[in-house]
Coordinates of C-alpha atoms and ligand atoms in Angstrom, one line a residue:
M228 CA 40.0 -13.4 -11.5
T229 CA 43.0 -15.7 -12.1
R230 CA 43.4 -17.8 -9.0
E231 CA 47.0 -18.9 -8.8
R232 CA 47.1 -20.1 -5.2
L233 CA 45.5 -23.4 -4.2
A234 CA 44.0 -24.2 -0.8
V235 CA 42.6 -27.6 0.2
V236 CA 40.0 -27.7 3.1
S237 CA 38.9 -31.0 4.4
G238 CA 35.3 -31.0 5.7
G239 CA 34.9 -27.8 3.7
G240 CA 31.2 -28.4 2.9
T241 CA 29.8 -27.5 6.4
G242 CA 30.4 -25.5 9.5
I243 CA 33.9 -24.4 10.3
G244 CA 35.5 -25.8 7.1
R245 CA 32.9 -24.1 4.9
A246 CA 33.7 -20.7 6.6
I247 CA 37.4 -21.3 6.1
A248 CA 36.8 -22.2 2.4
A249 CA 34.7 -19.1 1.9
R250 CA 37.3 -16.9 3.6
L251 CA 40.2 -18.3 1.5
A252 CA 38.1 -18.0 -1.7
G253 CA 37.5 -14.4 -0.8
D254 CA 41.2 -14.0 -0.3
G255 CA 41.8 -15.1 -3.9
Y256 CA 42.6 -18.8 -3.4
R257 CA 41.1 -21.5 -5.6
V258 CA 39.8 -23.8 -2.9
A259 CA 39.3 -27.6 -3.1
I260 CA 36.6 -28.6 -0.5
L261 CA 36.6 -32.2 0.6
G262 CA 34.0 -34.4 2.4
R263 CA 32.1 -37.6 1.9
R264 CA 28.8 -36.1 0.7
A265 CA 29.1 -34.9 -2.8
A266 CA 25.7 -33.0 -2.8
V267 CA 26.7 -31.1 0.4
L268 CA 30.0 -30.1 -1.3
E269 CA 28.2 -29.0 -4.5
E270 CA 25.8 -26.9 -2.6
A271 CA 28.5 -25.3 -0.5
G272 CA 30.7 -24.6 -3.6
A273 CA 27.8 -22.9 -5.4
A274 CA 27.1 -20.7 -2.3
I275 CA 30.7 -19.7 -1.9
E276 CA 31.0 -18.9 -5.6
R277 CA 28.0 -16.6 -5.4
G278 CA 30.1 -14.4 -3.1
A279 CA 33.7 -15.1 -4.4
G280 CA 33.0 -15.6 -8.1
P281 CA 33.1 -18.5 -10.6
G282 CA 36.0 -20.9 -10.5
A283 CA 36.7 -20.3 -6.8
V284 CA 35.7 -23.8 -5.5
V285 CA 36.5 -27.3 -6.6
P286 CA 34.4 -29.9 -4.7
V287 CA 36.1 -33.3 -4.4
A288 CA 34.1 -36.1 -2.7
G289 CA 35.7 -39.0 -0.8
D290 CA 36.0 -40.7 2.6
L291 CA 39.3 -39.4 4.0
A292 CA 39.5 -42.3 6.4
D293 CA 39.8 -44.7 3.5
P294 CA 43.3 -44.9 2.0
A295 CA 42.0 -45.8 -1.5
A296 CA 39.6 -42.9 -1.5
V297 CA 42.4 -40.5 -0.4
E298 CA 44.6 -41.6 -3.2
Q299 CA 41.8 -40.7 -5.7
V300 CA 41.2 -37.3 -3.9
A301 CA 44.9 -36.5 -4.0
A302 CA 45.2 -37.4 -7.7
R303 CA 42.3 -35.0 -8.5
I304 CA 44.0 -32.3 -6.4
A305 CA 47.4 -32.9 -8.1
E306 CA 45.7 -31.9 -11.4
L307 CA 45.0 -28.5 -9.9
G308 CA 48.6 -27.6 -9.1
P309 CA 50.9 -27.1 -6.1
V310 CA 49.0 -26.8 -2.8
D311 CA 49.7 -23.5 -1.0
V312 CA 47.5 -24.2 2.0
L313 CA 46.2 -27.5 3.4
V314 CA 43.6 -27.3 6.2
N315 CA 42.9 -30.6 7.9
N316 CA 39.5 -29.8 9.3
A317 CA 37.5 -32.9 8.8
G318 CA 36.4 -34.5 12.0
A319 CA 33.4 -35.6 14.1
I320 CA 32.4 -36.5 17.7
I321 CA 31.7 -40.2 17.8
T322 CA 28.9 -41.1 20.2
P323 CA 30.3 -43.5 22.8
P324 CA 28.9 -47.0 23.1
Q325 CA 26.2 -47.6 25.7
D326 CA 26.3 -51.3 26.1
G327 CA 29.5 -51.4 28.3
S328 CA 31.2 -54.0 26.2
L329 CA 34.9 -53.7 25.5
A330 CA 34.3 -54.7 21.9
A331 CA 31.9 -51.8 21.4
L332 CA 34.4 -49.5 23.1
A333 CA 37.2 -50.6 20.9
A334 CA 35.1 -50.1 17.7
S335 CA 34.1 -46.7 18.9
W336 CA 37.7 -45.6 19.7
R337 CA 38.9 -46.9 16.3
R338 CA 36.2 -45.0 14.5
D339 CA 37.1 -41.8 16.4
L340 CA 40.8 -42.3 15.6
D341 CA 39.9 -43.0 11.9
T342 CA 37.7 -39.9 11.7
N343 CA 39.8 -37.3 13.6
L344 CA 43.4 -38.5 13.2
L345 CA 43.7 -40.8 10.2
T346 CA 41.8 -38.4 7.9
A347 CA 44.5 -35.8 8.5
V348 CA 47.4 -38.2 8.4
L349 CA 46.3 -39.9 5.1
L350 CA 45.4 -36.6 3.3
T351 CA 48.6 -34.9 4.4
T352 CA 50.8 -37.8 3.5
A353 CA 49.1 -38.1 0.1
L354 CA 49.6 -34.4 -0.6
Q355 CA 53.0 -33.9 1.1
G356 CA 54.9 -33.9 -2.2
A357 CA 52.5 -31.4 -3.7
L358 CA 52.9 -28.7 -1.0
R359 CA 54.4 -25.5 -2.2
R360 CA 58.1 -25.2 -1.4
P361 CA 58.9 -22.7 0.1
G362 CA 55.8 -21.1 1.4
G363 CA 53.4 -24.0 2.0
R364 CA 51.1 -23.8 5.0
L365 CA 49.7 -26.8 6.9
V366 CA 46.9 -26.1 9.4
V367 CA 45.5 -28.9 11.6
I368 CA 42.1 -28.2 13.3
S369 CA 42.2 -29.8 16.8
S370 CA 40.0 -28.9 19.7
A371 CA 40.1 -27.5 23.2
A372 CA 39.0 -31.0 24.2
A373 CA 42.6 -32.1 23.5
Q374 CA 43.8 -29.7 26.1
R375 CA 41.2 -30.1 28.8
G376 CA 39.9 -33.7 28.3
G377 CA 36.6 -34.5 26.7
A378 CA 35.1 -37.5 28.5
G379 CA 31.4 -37.1 29.2
P380 CA 28.0 -37.9 27.7
H381 CA 29.2 -36.7 24.2
S382 CA 32.5 -38.6 24.2
A383 CA 34.2 -41.6 25.7
G384 CA 37.4 -39.6 25.8
S385 CA 38.4 -40.9 22.4
Y386 CA 37.7 -37.5 20.7
A387 CA 40.0 -35.7 23.1
A388 CA 42.6 -38.4 22.7
A389 CA 42.4 -38.4 18.9
K390 CA 42.7 -34.6 18.7
A391 CA 45.6 -34.7 21.1
A392 CA 47.4 -37.2 18.9
L393 CA 47.2 -34.7 16.1
H394 CA 49.5 -32.4 18.2
G395 CA 52.5 -34.7 18.5
W396 CA 52.1 -35.7 14.8
A397 CA 52.0 -32.1 13.8
F398 CA 55.1 -31.2 15.8
G399 CA 57.1 -33.9 14.0
L400 CA 55.8 -32.6 10.6
A401 CA 56.8 -29.1 11.6
R402 CA 60.4 -30.3 12.2
Q403 CA 60.4 -32.3 9.0
L404 CA 58.9 -29.6 6.7
G405 CA 60.4 -26.5 8.2
P406 CA 63.6 -26.8 6.2
D407 CA 61.4 -26.8 3.0
G408 CA 59.9 -23.5 4.0
I409 CA 56.6 -25.1 5.0
T410 CA 54.9 -24.1 8.3
V411 CA 52.8 -26.6 10.3
N412 CA 50.4 -25.3 13.1
V413 CA 47.6 -26.7 15.1
L414 CA 44.5 -24.5 15.8
A415 CA 42.5 -25.7 18.7
P416 CA 39.0 -24.1 18.8
G417 CA 36.7 -24.2 21.8
Y418 CA 33.0 -24.3 21.5
V419 CA 31.8 -23.1 18.0
V420 CA 28.2 -22.8 16.9
D421 CA 26.5 -23.1 13.5
T422 CA 28.1 -26.4 12.6
E423 CA 26.8 -30.0 12.3
I424 CA 29.1 -31.5 14.9
F425 CA 26.8 -31.7 17.9
G426 CA 23.7 -32.9 16.0
A427 CA 20.9 -34.1 18.3
D428 CA 23.2 -33.8 21.3
W429 CA 23.0 -30.0 21.2
S430 CA 20.6 -28.3 23.7
E431 CA 20.1 -24.8 25.2
E432 CA 21.5 -26.1 28.5
F433 CA 24.7 -27.4 26.8
H434 CA 25.1 -24.1 24.9
A435 CA 24.7 -22.0 28.1
R436 CA 27.3 -24.2 29.9
K437 CA 29.8 -23.8 27.0
V438 CA 29.3 -20.0 26.9
A439 CA 29.7 -19.8 30.6
D440 CA 33.1 -21.5 30.3
T441 CA 34.4 -18.6 28.3
L442 CA 35.8 -15.3 29.6
V443 CA 34.2 -13.3 26.8
G444 CA 30.7 -14.6 27.3
R445 CA 29.9 -15.9 23.9
A446 CA 30.3 -18.9 21.7
G447 CA 32.8 -19.0 18.9
T448 CA 31.7 -18.8 15.3
P449 CA 33.0 -20.5 12.2
A450 CA 34.1 -17.0 11.0
D451 CA 36.3 -16.7 14.2
V452 CA 38.1 -19.8 13.1
A453 CA 38.3 -18.8 9.5
E454 CA 39.9 -15.5 10.5
A455 CA 42.6 -17.3 12.4
V456 CA 43.3 -19.7 9.6
A457 CA 43.5 -16.9 7.1
Y458 CA 46.3 -15.4 9.2
I459 CA 48.2 -18.7 9.7
A460 CA 47.9 -19.3 5.9
S461 CA 49.2 -15.8 5.0
P462 CA 52.8 -15.0 4.0
A463 CA 52.9 -12.8 7.1
A464 CA 52.8 -15.9 9.3
G465 CA 56.0 -17.4 8.0
Y466 CA 57.7 -17.4 11.5
L467 CA 54.8 -19.2 13.1
T468 CA 55.4 -23.0 13.1
G469 CA 55.1 -26.0 15.4
Q470 CA 52.5 -24.3 17.7
V471 CA 49.2 -25.2 19.2
I472 CA 47.1 -22.1 19.1
G473 CA 44.0 -22.0 21.3
L474 CA 40.9 -20.1 20.0
N475 CA 38.4 -20.5 22.8
G476 CA 37.2 -17.2 24.3
G477 CA 39.4 -17.9 27.3
A478 CA 37.8 -21.3 28.1
V479 CA 41.4 -22.7 28.2
L480 CA 44.2 -20.5 29.4
G481 CA 47.7 -20.3 28.1
R482 CA 48.2 -23.8 26.6
Ligands
LIG473 N1 32.1 -27.0 16.5 C1 32.9 -27.0 17.6 O1 32.5 -26.6 18.7 C2 34.3 -27.5 17.4 C3 35.2 -27.2 18.5 C4 36.5 -27.7 18.4 C5 37.0 -28.3 17.2 N2 36.1 -28.6 16.2 C6 36.6 -29.3 15.1 O2 36.3 -28.5 13.9 C7 36.3 -29.4 12.8 C8 35.0 -29.0 11.9 O3 33.9 -29.3 12.7 P1 32.5 -28.6 12.6 O4 32.2 -28.2 14.0 O5 32.5 -27.6 11.5 O6 31.5 -29.8 12.3 P2 30.8 -30.3 11.0 O7 29.9 -29.2 10.5 O8 30.2 -31.6 11.4 O9 32.0 -30.5 10.0 C9 32.8 -31.7 9.9 C10 33.1 -31.9 8.5 O10 34.0 -33.0 8.4 C11 33.6 -33.9 7.3 N3 34.1 -35.2 7.5 C12 33.8 -36.0 8.6 N4 34.3 -37.2 8.5 C13 34.9 -37.2 7.2 C14 35.6 -38.2 6.5 N5 35.8 -39.5 7.0 N6 36.0 -37.9 5.2 C15 35.8 -36.7 4.7 N7 35.2 -35.7 5.4 C16 34.7 -36.0 6.6 C17 32.1 -33.7 7.2 O11 31.6 -33.9 5.9 P3 30.9 -35.3 5.5 O12 30.0 -35.8 6.6 O13 30.1 -35.0 4.2 O14 32.0 -36.3 5.2 C18 31.9 -32.3 7.6 O15 31.9 -31.4 6.5 C19 36.3 -30.8 13.3 O16 37.6 -31.4 13.2 C20 35.9 -30.6 14.8 O17 36.4 -31.7 15.6 C21 34.8 -28.2 16.3

């Protein structure tokens, strides 16, 4: 298969990003998957290609919070051609500091902003000139935490704040890039299982509480998110821009 369209998925080696990459590869895109761990990307790429066929995936390793690394990643992507779809999915929940010091709190917030906000800002800025005009699609993966607040044992609120900051940034980009025929949308998932994000903080009790929050009585899956991204990325979604789209089983209503 000749793959003429290019998609870039940050955090494409695991969880939600991997499902998005697999879905877009299945839809005929050549997909560059990004993340810090080269071995994870290689393994994911091989697995996706077993389903989608050879040449579907290009793993590109680098820390997207590091400007110099992002320049290298963007240079590699530029060799692949214009970017039809950019999915800013990389992110993580940073464990809040326990010692109560403001210095530790500041370091933790900066790490959260680096991981969840700067990764998207740097990558998008580096690739902005390479986005297909017209027809490019920019998707930003936020979180229901941005809409409902996220303070608690798993977050000092910095995760919710970093994700919410993506929204205002994305609205400005939508205004800026709309005249070029590029759409910009934010997808805000609720609780999604089968990812690495909760790590050791995951428990049956946590899971039950999250499922109980939904109206449909189940957790989201990476495939749920991939399906929504596939629509937003499609030519059919050309009139959808500048939106925050909740995907949360009804855990957050109407925002
Ligand atoms: N799971 C949920 O319930 C949920 C709900 C709402 C929103 N989200 C959001 O969905 C996105 C994907 O999360 P997930 O649940 O699929 O978790 P995940 O499996 O931990 O995926 C996060 C990905 O981001 C990559 N990443 C993190 N920091 C990076 C950096 N500095 N540079 C490059 N890549 C980086 C990680 O790869 P490396 O570690 O190899 O770099 C990993 O592949 C995140 O933005 C998350 O906030 C998740």
